């Protein structure tokens, strides 16, 4: 298992390198540049800006220097000042007073002179991670039990009701559900604040909120539900289908023939088997929820990083495009690795070596 | 000897898209203590459905037991509460299934699965149950049984898995063991081992058995009494010697003629029964075997024969006497 995980982590590095290469190539091959505005700037100014951000260099040199900045650890012999956006590393490890290891400089953003991509990761990403995680938790809490009930009460009113909720969840997008919730709970009933987010830096481990009281939840509740409902519907349908298949298996009949209580037939014999396919999609779902929060964040006025995914591309903000895409790739491969490790726990037939 | 099981008029139907399938149509049989009843017939003739109906293991919907009674020690299994029958399943009447590959839960250890009935029915704690499970696994011939409790089903071979299945079904000392084609999925040498094992255990533990098979060769040395099923009916029932020596239904005769025999002319061609068994969508008004029967007479086409006496304790559902080819 240990060797398997190490091998997988090496594969992950390869995947991320390939993603960085393709993204870099694609974003430079689309027409337009970061400094093309409606009112075009004088050529000298553009030349100066490009020089400042090293965009005047050949592409291969730009790519290699990007790889060097992001992937290769650097050594500094004095305490990093952190004043220059071009000298902002995500990880600064102090070994001694005169020896620092610095890693992952994602570069400055072109849209602001005082912010780096790492600033986005420090300030906006934690909010999106919190929102995405809460949405996933809500998706699981609602989706899995709904699927189980629907399967056990197949073709009864409970099943129809559960699957109606699921179809509702799949078919009503956040852009409809969000404003609707704001109107009902935020404006009409005034139970919850319609917009905003309840946590601010600094974050525990870089992403966990420091306060978890009502001041946090009153902001988090509506957007998490709005974002998680669609995923909960997918989970509900998958759980239902999977459990329905499992309870027709021979070994379920065996369990009944042994005199196992019906409740234990489901909990002890059917559930673990039926959750295997459900776990499969949790990985990509988690990555999707953390990074796919653009509409939700916009609707609820949440200071997350969803908007950077979208605006960086239209603005040709090269470092932000690279940073966000790589982040998504890392999320996806890590989530998939976690899923595969969970597989081995759920299904003894799967052994990695 | 005391009567353990008495099944009368058992009828089971399945509701399908095409209509109601009559899978079991009024089956009667008895089982006394220590006796082995062999039920034979082609696939789809209602053998498995009969015993599953008795234990109420038919998936419902679409299946439903529509009539009859199944008395176990005088109490009707079909009318018991779910809780009452749960205490009988696995404790007093237990089952072995056809496919040892799919009949074990792939994500639970063998120890857990074999010990489970003990925890349910005898209130043992896990430690006691595992000890008893180890004994049982040794009894069915699993080498190093104690070390294998933590293994999962996929770590056993097919034959070993069927041994484990037998151990699991016998762990609570049931008085009736129902084996639903337990050797069908195994290769021939393993089949013989499993039959020998079953015979051994029956003699040691003294339980009664119902052994379902489509293989008349397997059952001959094992059963005391036989019931041949066709189209959801028992069409012939007799003590095993009488059935093999003097088959009185054309279908039984056909089955026997399709077997190779070493005690008769070994150069004889094996005979087959033409056609396929029927899927009954309604109660038949003729003998269900009539379309495939070489002895068919007029009455067979207008009236379904009940079980008629053909010899001492030998009953057959056929209007025709096979020797004289005239009505009985």
XYZ file of C-alpha atoms in Angstrom:
681
model
C 0.000 0.000 0.000
C 2.790 2.444 0.937
C 4.638 1.720 -2.293
C 1.435 2.077 -4.242
C 0.784 5.516 -2.784
C 4.326 6.660 -3.556
C 3.959 5.445 -7.118
C 0.642 7.235 -7.433
C 2.154 10.472 -6.152
C 4.878 10.223 -8.798
C 2.199 9.713 -11.463
C 0.408 12.746 -10.069
C 3.477 14.900 -10.664
C 3.558 13.722 -14.262
C -0.131 14.482 -14.731
C 0.304 17.955 -13.317
C 3.311 18.656 -15.539
C 1.335 17.570 -18.594
C -1.620 19.727 -17.538
C 0.688 22.715 -17.073
C 2.203 22.177 -20.513
C -1.135 21.904 -22.288
C -2.614 24.862 -20.418
C 0.416 26.995 -21.142
C 0.304 26.093 -24.815
C -3.429 26.666 -25.142
C -3.551 30.005 -23.381
C -0.746 31.399 -25.482
C -2.254 30.125 -28.704
C -5.566 31.949 -28.253
C -5.494 35.412 -29.825
C -5.278 38.487 -27.653
C -3.073 39.323 -24.712
C -3.372 40.596 -21.149
C -2.917 44.228 -22.115
C -5.384 44.407 -24.998
C -8.014 46.851 -23.821
C -10.991 48.417 -25.630
C -8.966 51.592 -25.930
C -5.626 50.319 -27.124
C -2.529 51.373 -25.217
C 0.449 52.943 -26.927
C 2.876 50.353 -28.250
C 5.676 51.597 -26.019
C 3.639 51.047 -22.876
C 2.667 47.545 -23.939
C 6.299 46.800 -24.708
C 7.253 48.045 -21.251
C 4.566 45.973 -19.543
C 5.539 42.872 -21.476
C 9.121 43.425 -20.532
C 8.211 43.783 -16.896
C 6.338 40.468 -16.900
C 8.918 38.805 -19.176
C 6.305 38.289 -21.890
C 8.807 39.490 -24.460
C 10.872 36.359 -24.030
C 10.414 33.284 -26.223
C 7.620 30.977 -25.046
C 9.857 28.035 -24.174
C 11.904 30.286 -21.925
C 8.761 31.647 -20.260
C 7.499 28.092 -19.695
C 10.762 26.860 -18.217
C 11.033 29.834 -15.926
C 7.426 29.242 -14.817
C 8.237 25.618 -14.026
C 11.314 26.766 -12.169
C 9.309 29.246 -10.110
C 6.509 26.844 -9.254
C 8.000 23.378 -9.021
C 11.612 23.849 -8.006
C 12.325 24.690 -4.365
C 14.538 27.745 -3.942
C 16.949 28.700 -1.230
C 17.147 32.106 0.363
C 19.790 33.229 2.822
C 17.797 35.887 4.595
C 14.267 36.251 5.896
C 11.930 36.795 2.927
C 10.624 40.348 2.953
C 7.438 39.606 1.099
C 7.193 43.091 -0.315
C 7.566 42.275 -3.985
C 4.701 40.429 -5.707
C 7.243 38.791 -7.972
C 9.023 37.327 -4.939
C 6.020 35.742 -3.230
C 6.358 32.043 -2.470
C 3.432 30.019 -1.129
C 5.648 27.970 1.135
C 8.527 29.478 3.099
C 10.219 27.009 5.398
C 12.730 28.312 7.891
C 15.628 25.944 8.490
C 17.958 28.417 10.197
C 17.954 32.207 10.339
C 20.065 32.344 7.237
C 18.650 29.368 5.370
C 15.124 29.339 3.987
C 13.558 26.913 1.597
C 10.993 28.604 -0.638
C 8.606 26.799 -2.931
C 5.774 27.555 -5.352
C 5.857 31.062 -6.722
C 2.816 31.309 -8.948
C 3.683 34.836 -10.054
C 1.850 38.160 -9.987
C -1.614 38.755 -11.364
C -1.769 41.032 -14.355
C -4.974 42.648 -13.223
C -3.550 44.076 -10.018
C -0.104 45.441 -9.379
C -0.119 44.673 -5.676
C -1.461 41.110 -5.672
C 0.093 37.793 -6.530
C -1.639 34.536 -7.460
C -0.547 33.289 -4.055
C -2.587 36.079 -2.474
C -5.656 34.638 -4.197
C -4.753 31.209 -2.867
C -4.356 32.591 0.635
C -7.417 34.792 0.801
C -10.003 33.569 -1.707
C -9.263 29.853 -2.003
C -9.992 29.041 1.679
C -13.490 30.483 1.296
C -14.127 28.363 -1.789
C -12.730 25.275 -0.092
C -15.007 25.846 2.895
C -18.008 26.377 0.652
C -17.191 23.351 -1.496
C -16.577 21.091 1.502
C -19.800 22.143 3.193
C -21.679 21.609 -0.063
C -20.196 18.116 -0.368
C -21.107 17.297 3.225
C -24.647 18.502 2.607
C -24.784 16.498 -0.617
C -23.792 13.340 1.275
C -26.068 14.000 4.262
C -29.079 14.546 2.020
C -28.246 12.344 -0.956
C -27.157 9.037 0.551
C -30.055 8.588 3.018
C -32.516 9.723 0.351
C -31.156 7.076 -2.006
C -31.279 4.393 0.678
C -34.879 5.184 1.601
C -35.935 5.260 -2.042
C -34.316 1.895 -2.698
C -35.770 0.214 0.381
C -39.245 1.584 -0.285
C -39.005 1.055 -4.022
C -42.134 2.020 -5.950
C -43.861 3.493 -2.921
C -44.752 7.083 -2.172
C -41.407 7.502 -0.338
C -39.509 6.411 -3.413
C -41.446 8.722 -5.701
C -41.080 11.612 -3.265
C -37.349 11.017 -2.844
C -36.710 10.750 -6.548
C -38.866 13.826 -7.218
C -36.623 15.780 -4.861
C -33.628 14.325 -6.680
C -34.926 15.320 -10.094
C -35.741 18.772 -8.714
C -32.204 19.047 -7.386
C -30.642 18.033 -10.676
C -32.818 20.210 -12.856
C -32.925 23.446 -10.869
C -29.561 25.169 -11.219
C -27.957 27.338 -8.560
C -28.678 30.412 -10.630
C -32.400 29.806 -10.042
C -32.245 28.227 -6.609
C -29.855 30.836 -5.171
C -31.923 33.948 -5.822
C -35.059 32.026 -4.811
C -33.523 31.140 -1.459
C -32.249 34.678 -0.961
C -35.725 36.011 -1.679
C -37.452 33.574 0.702
C -35.028 33.271 3.631
C -33.017 36.442 3.230
C -35.476 39.088 2.093
C -38.987 37.902 2.991
C -38.461 35.901 6.189
C -35.212 37.677 7.128
C -33.867 34.542 8.812
C -30.478 34.620 7.154
C -28.305 37.375 5.687
C -28.758 37.354 1.924
C -25.087 37.821 1.052
C -21.624 37.648 2.524
C -19.331 35.154 4.171
C -18.582 34.689 7.866
C -14.890 33.868 7.996
C -11.791 35.963 7.425
C -8.068 35.251 7.340
C -6.096 33.957 9.136
C -7.267 30.399 8.573
C -6.310 27.237 10.448
C -4.110 25.066 8.191
C -4.650 27.719 5.555
C -8.328 26.960 4.975
C -10.331 26.182 8.135
C -12.363 29.044 9.627
C -11.482 30.211 13.125
C -15.046 30.824 14.234
C -17.692 28.157 13.883
C -20.573 29.838 15.648
C -23.873 31.058 14.267
C -22.034 34.040 12.820
C -20.375 31.612 10.474
C -23.312 29.324 9.740
C -25.832 32.045 9.061
C -23.759 32.959 6.021
C -22.685 29.450 5.060
C -26.032 27.675 5.228
C -27.836 28.977 2.157
C -24.973 28.867 -0.352
C -23.868 25.396 0.795
C -27.370 24.022 0.375
C -27.817 25.764 -2.966
C -24.510 24.390 -4.230
C -24.837 20.939 -2.659
C -28.414 20.161 -3.671
C -27.554 19.294 -7.264
C -24.806 16.938 -6.130
C -27.048 15.425 -3.465
C -29.507 14.536 -6.209
C -26.788 12.765 -8.182
C -25.719 10.883 -5.044
C -29.315 9.949 -4.225
C -29.942 8.463 -7.649
C -26.634 6.620 -7.649
C -27.133 5.255 -4.125
C -30.630 4.108 -4.992
C -29.575 2.349 -8.180
C -26.603 0.732 -6.500
C -28.508 -0.451 -3.440
C -31.340 -1.797 -5.594
C -28.824 -3.859 -7.482
C -27.086 -5.084 -4.344
C -30.270 -6.200 -2.573
C -30.946 -8.545 -5.483
C -27.575 -10.216 -5.074
C -27.328 -13.836 -3.986
C -25.450 -12.985 -0.809
C -28.340 -10.861 0.410
C -30.591 -13.883 0.001
C -27.981 -15.887 1.905
C -28.087 -13.367 4.729
C -31.881 -13.590 4.891
C -31.692 -17.388 4.813
C -29.408 -17.216 7.847
C -32.083 -15.370 9.787
C -30.367 -11.984 9.824
C -32.705 -9.171 10.896
C -33.921 -7.163 7.927
C -32.317 -4.005 9.307
C -28.955 -5.766 9.602
C -29.330 -7.256 6.149
C -29.304 -3.696 4.854
C -26.811 -2.139 7.255
C -24.442 -5.071 7.689
C -24.586 -6.784 4.330
C -25.882 -4.438 1.638
C -24.701 -0.950 2.482
C -20.945 -1.367 2.264
C -21.263 -3.058 -1.105
C -23.621 -0.459 -2.456
C -21.467 2.499 -1.422
C -18.504 1.434 -3.573
C -19.757 3.130 -6.763
C -20.919 6.130 -4.725
C -17.415 6.664 -3.356
C -16.067 6.665 -6.908
C -17.743 9.911 -7.810
C -17.019 11.670 -4.515
C -13.489 12.504 -5.707
C -14.350 14.372 -8.888
C -17.426 15.788 -7.134
C -15.290 17.326 -4.387
C -12.934 18.901 -6.925
C -15.899 20.145 -8.922
C -17.621 21.657 -5.900
C -14.520 23.485 -4.655
C -13.656 24.980 -7.996
C -17.066 25.178 -9.624
C -18.458 27.770 -7.280
C -18.491 30.733 -9.659
C -22.261 31.155 -9.894
C -22.889 30.417 -6.227
C -20.254 32.898 -5.095
C -21.573 35.529 -7.439
C -25.175 34.960 -6.332
C -24.429 35.094 -2.627
C -21.687 37.720 -2.805
C -19.052 35.405 -1.399
C -15.400 36.493 -1.635
C -14.196 33.163 -3.038
C -11.986 32.408 -5.977
C -14.733 31.220 -8.336
C -14.650 34.451 -10.289
C -10.934 34.111 -10.995
C -11.537 30.896 -12.876
C -13.742 32.734 -15.310
C -12.340 36.257 -15.471
C -8.702 35.198 -15.699
C -9.408 33.525 -19.023
C -11.219 36.451 -20.599
C -8.575 38.819 -19.270
C -5.717 36.585 -20.475
C -4.298 36.862 -16.987
C -1.729 34.174 -17.679
C -0.400 33.487 -14.149
C -3.937 33.269 -12.733
C -5.047 30.909 -15.511
C -2.066 28.662 -14.854
C -2.501 28.829 -11.104
C -6.192 28.054 -11.040
C -5.974 25.255 -13.617
C -3.064 23.624 -11.803
C -4.942 23.942 -8.551
C -7.947 22.189 -10.099
C -5.689 19.451 -11.452
C -4.085 18.947 -8.035
C -7.514 18.761 -6.393
C -8.691 16.220 -8.922
C -5.705 13.882 -8.687
C -5.522 14.081 -4.897
C -9.257 13.428 -4.605
C -8.950 10.442 -6.917
C -6.062 9.071 -4.900
C -8.128 9.380 -1.724
C -10.990 7.575 -3.470
C -8.700 4.738 -4.496
C -7.388 4.396 -0.961
C -10.971 4.324 0.303
C -11.761 1.611 -2.263
C -9.203 -0.699 -0.736
C -10.832 -0.173 2.618
C -14.353 -0.844 1.310
C -13.627 -3.768 -0.996
C -11.175 -6.432 0.168
C -10.909 -7.751 -3.386
C -8.984 -4.606 -4.275
C -5.402 -4.756 -3.103
C -2.747 -2.398 -4.353
C 0.789 -3.633 -4.561
C -40.324 -41.238 12.831
C -41.586 -37.790 13.563
C -42.718 -35.667 10.702
C -40.683 -32.471 10.372
C -42.097 -30.831 7.321
C -45.450 -31.230 5.668
C -46.116 -29.167 2.581
C -49.607 -29.152 1.121
C -50.959 -27.486 -1.996
C -48.120 -24.966 -2.273
C -48.696 -22.522 -5.128
C -46.367 -19.705 -6.090
C -46.848 -17.208 -8.870
C -44.741 -14.451 -10.378
C -46.259 -11.331 -11.826
C -44.348 -10.359 -14.952
C -44.903 -7.959 -17.813
C -46.211 -10.811 -19.954
C -48.660 -12.049 -17.332
C -48.761 -14.262 -14.291
C -46.294 -17.139 -14.372
C -47.461 -20.190 -12.434
C -44.133 -21.401 -11.085
C -45.344 -23.853 -8.460
C -48.800 -25.414 -8.845
C -49.944 -27.257 -5.762
C -46.944 -29.171 -4.504
C -47.298 -31.704 -1.669
C -44.474 -33.474 0.114
C -43.432 -34.674 3.555
C -40.082 -34.859 5.225
C -39.460 -36.977 8.318
C -36.542 -36.737 10.713
C -33.235 -37.819 9.257
C -34.707 -38.416 5.810
C -33.181 -37.108 2.595
C -35.572 -35.992 -0.105
C -34.196 -35.449 -3.582
C -36.041 -33.020 -5.830
C -35.057 -33.303 -9.475
C -36.144 -31.623 -12.673
C -34.958 -29.380 -15.469
C -34.102 -25.719 -14.963
C -37.216 -23.662 -14.496
C -39.446 -26.507 -13.324
C -40.036 -24.908 -9.920
C -37.632 -26.860 -7.704
C -35.903 -23.868 -6.166
C -39.041 -21.781 -6.053
C -40.752 -24.531 -4.028
C -38.210 -24.479 -1.207
C -37.735 -20.719 -1.365
C -41.490 -20.281 -1.042
C -41.440 -22.488 2.015
C -38.864 -20.259 3.711
C -40.465 -17.117 2.294
C -37.295 -16.124 0.475
C -39.084 -15.408 -2.800
C -38.464 -11.803 -3.845
C -41.826 -10.139 -3.460
C -42.852 -8.454 -5.664
C -42.908 -10.052 -8.226
C -43.229 -13.438 -6.507
C -46.106 -14.452 -4.272
C -47.133 -17.642 -2.508
C -50.828 -17.712 -3.337
C -51.998 -20.918 -1.677
C -51.021 -23.864 0.442
C -49.364 -24.487 3.740
C -45.888 -25.512 4.837
C -46.038 -26.999 8.299
C -42.773 -27.197 10.187
C -43.282 -29.211 13.374
C -46.959 -28.437 13.063
C -46.595 -24.669 12.580
C -47.289 -23.047 9.242
C -44.183 -21.245 7.988
C -46.302 -19.297 5.536
C -48.488 -17.758 8.229
C -45.794 -16.956 10.779
C -44.764 -13.410 11.585
C -41.535 -12.195 10.011
C -39.857 -12.417 13.389
C -40.956 -16.036 13.969
C -39.712 -17.274 10.613
C -36.457 -15.383 11.089
C -35.778 -17.520 14.148
C -36.344 -20.659 12.079
C -34.183 -19.645 9.130
C -30.577 -20.574 9.686
C -31.340 -22.069 13.097
C -33.713 -24.935 12.348
C -34.015 -24.898 8.583
C -30.964 -23.693 6.750
C -29.969 -23.482 3.121
C -26.999 -24.021 0.844
C -27.101 -22.198 -2.452
C -26.034 -23.066 -5.915
C -23.263 -20.622 -6.628
C -20.691 -20.410 -3.833
C -19.092 -17.552 -5.762
C -21.963 -15.105 -5.454
C -23.627 -16.444 -2.331
C -21.021 -15.027 0.013
C -20.797 -11.365 0.800
C -17.558 -10.248 -0.876
C -16.747 -7.558 1.672
C -17.163 -9.568 4.882
C -14.683 -12.095 6.248
C -15.492 -15.793 6.180
C -15.271 -15.922 9.968
C -17.804 -13.173 10.312
C -20.210 -14.837 7.881
C -19.930 -18.334 9.331
C -20.223 -17.088 12.903
C -23.144 -14.787 12.198
C -25.956 -17.361 12.664
C -24.542 -18.260 16.078
C -24.599 -14.662 17.201
C -28.134 -14.259 15.934
C -29.728 -17.496 17.074
C -27.700 -18.687 20.026
C -26.774 -15.340 21.521
C -23.071 -16.186 21.494
C -20.550 -13.412 21.783
C -18.119 -12.959 18.943
C -15.366 -14.960 20.612
C -17.525 -18.023 21.298
C -19.064 -17.814 17.850
C -15.657 -17.717 16.160
C -14.502 -20.730 18.176
C -17.556 -22.708 17.147
C -17.185 -21.530 13.535
C -13.596 -22.796 13.567
C -14.754 -26.222 14.757
C -17.369 -26.334 12.034
C -14.895 -25.287 9.338
C -12.540 -28.042 10.492
C -15.421 -30.512 10.324
C -16.065 -29.693 6.663
C -12.388 -30.075 5.887
C -10.978 -26.556 5.669
C -7.261 -26.868 6.457
C -5.911 -24.440 9.084
C -9.445 -23.197 9.680
C -8.462 -20.847 12.504
C -6.027 -18.954 10.310
C -8.571 -18.549 7.565
C -11.328 -16.873 9.587
C -10.002 -13.463 8.580
C -9.903 -14.312 4.887
C -12.438 -13.051 2.386
C -14.519 -15.290 0.089
C -12.446 -14.502 -3.009
C -9.421 -16.046 -1.290
C -11.066 -19.497 -1.359
C -11.454 -21.874 -4.304
C -14.943 -22.835 -5.503
C -14.967 -26.215 -3.769
C -13.622 -24.742 -0.533
C -16.212 -22.014 -0.669
C -18.979 -24.589 -0.969
C -17.524 -26.380 2.073
C -17.585 -23.091 3.940
C -21.175 -22.627 2.817
C -22.052 -26.033 4.254
C -20.284 -25.166 7.497
C -22.194 -21.893 7.663
C -25.533 -23.627 7.163
C -24.860 -26.327 9.751
C -23.279 -24.176 12.414
C -26.508 -23.940 14.432
C -27.322 -27.669 14.137
C -30.475 -27.288 12.053
C -32.944 -30.135 11.817
C -33.495 -29.548 8.101
C -30.831 -28.658 5.540
C -31.996 -27.529 2.123
C -29.361 -27.766 -0.578
C -30.324 -25.903 -3.742
C -28.192 -27.400 -6.524
C -25.062 -27.156 -4.384
C -22.848 -28.998 -6.851
C -24.016 -27.473 -10.124
C -21.370 -24.743 -10.208
C -18.518 -27.091 -9.284
C -16.425 -29.383 -11.425
C -17.064 -33.116 -11.317
C -14.383 -34.271 -8.869
C -15.318 -31.515 -6.449
C -19.003 -32.438 -6.863
C -18.282 -35.944 -5.628
C -16.362 -34.569 -2.633
C -19.203 -32.269 -1.680
C -21.783 -35.064 -1.937
C -19.587 -37.319 0.202
C -19.170 -34.528 2.725
C -22.924 -33.955 2.882
C -23.542 -37.658 3.375
C -20.946 -37.808 6.147
C -22.331 -34.798 7.955
C -25.883 -36.065 7.675
C -24.866 -39.329 9.298
C -22.921 -37.497 12.020
C -25.416 -34.751 12.779
C -28.610 -36.563 11.856
C -30.419 -33.722 10.125
C -32.997 -34.208 7.404
C -32.101 -32.924 3.942
C -33.825 -31.671 0.852
C -31.354 -31.908 -2.006
C -32.331 -30.144 -5.182
C -30.531 -31.094 -8.371
C -31.022 -31.660 -12.046
C -28.491 -34.453 -11.966
C -30.069 -37.863 -11.298
C -26.602 -39.357 -10.992
C -25.600 -37.167 -8.074
C -28.717 -37.788 -6.050
C -29.034 -41.577 -6.407
C -26.583 -42.430 -3.659
C -27.760 -39.703 -1.341
C -31.552 -39.580 -1.253
C -34.034 -41.834 0.517
C -36.943 -40.544 -1.426
C -37.279 -38.688 -4.716
C -39.679 -36.181 -6.142
C -39.510 -35.358 -9.851
C -40.841 -31.930 -10.804
C -42.100 -30.691 -14.125
C -43.853 -27.411 -14.936
C -44.369 -26.605 -11.272
C -45.933 -29.980 -10.445
C -44.472 -32.992 -8.693
C -45.076 -35.586 -11.391
C -43.592 -38.610 -9.700
C -42.556 -39.410 -6.166
C -41.241 -42.664 -4.794
C -38.524 -44.206 -2.632
C -35.263 -43.887 -4.489
C -34.928 -47.583 -5.460
C -38.462 -47.791 -6.738
C -38.053 -44.619 -8.806
C -34.844 -45.687 -10.500
C -35.968 -49.317 -10.876
C -39.474 -48.703 -12.011
C -39.962 -45.181 -13.397
C -43.675 -44.682 -14.017
C -43.782 -41.273 -15.662
C -42.575 -40.768 -19.235
C -40.607 -37.699 -18.085
C -38.735 -39.615 -15.363
C -38.078 -42.361 -17.874
C -36.759 -39.756 -20.307
C -34.458 -38.281 -17.673
C -33.085 -41.698 -16.810
C -32.579 -42.604 -20.474
C -30.596 -39.431 -20.966
C -28.038 -40.608 -18.395
C -25.089 -42.816 -19.255
C -25.320 -46.136 -17.352
C -22.395 -48.366 -16.569
C -24.587 -51.234 -15.387
C -26.384 -51.635 -18.722
C -25.335 -51.662 -22.351
C -22.605 -49.048 -22.462
C -22.780 -48.731 -26.244
C -26.367 -47.518 -26.055
C -27.032 -44.068 -27.525
C -28.121 -41.504 -24.930
C -31.658 -40.363 -25.545
C -32.838 -36.792 -25.220
C -36.289 -35.441 -24.489
C -37.407 -33.342 -27.430
C -38.653 -29.820 -26.798
C -38.418 -27.438 -23.883
C -40.196 -27.313 -20.519
C -43.270 -25.079 -20.508
C -43.618 -21.687 -18.853
C -47.142 -21.870 -17.488
C -49.153 -18.685 -17.762
C -52.331 -20.355 -16.482
C -53.404 -23.516 -14.688
C -53.134 -26.216 -17.353
C -56.155 -28.268 -18.411
C -53.990 -30.939 -19.946
C -50.905 -32.788 -18.843
C -48.101 -30.188 -19.052
C -45.735 -32.846 -20.392
C -48.124 -33.970 -23.143
C -46.507 -31.919 -25.969
C -43.182 -33.698 -25.427
C -44.540 -37.113 -24.495
C -44.234 -40.200 -26.702
C -46.903 -42.041 -24.717
C -49.529 -39.334 -25.113
C -53.199 -40.422 -25.309
C -56.483 -38.537 -25.694
C -57.174 -38.095 -21.996
C -53.746 -36.469 -21.479
C -54.865 -33.554 -23.663
C -58.068 -32.803 -21.780
C -57.269 -33.503 -18.135
C -54.160 -32.897 -16.060
C -53.511 -36.125 -14.134
C -53.253 -35.997 -10.320
C -50.728 -38.216 -8.518
C -51.932 -41.815 -8.985
C -50.665 -44.847 -7.175
C -48.235 -46.825 -9.346
C -46.812 -49.154 -6.711
C -46.192 -49.328 -2.975
C -45.523 -45.736 -1.821
C -44.927 -44.849 -5.477
C -47.077 -42.139 -7.081
C -47.073 -40.794 -10.615
C -49.047 -38.105 -12.403
C -49.631 -40.023 -15.590
C -52.791 -41.508 -17.073
C -50.806 -44.095 -18.972
C -49.202 -47.288 -17.752
C -45.838 -47.222 -19.463
C -45.555 -51.004 -19.831
C -48.924 -51.702 -21.385
C -49.340 -48.248 -22.982
C -52.972 -48.322 -21.825
C -54.836 -46.181 -19.258
C -54.007 -46.987 -15.672
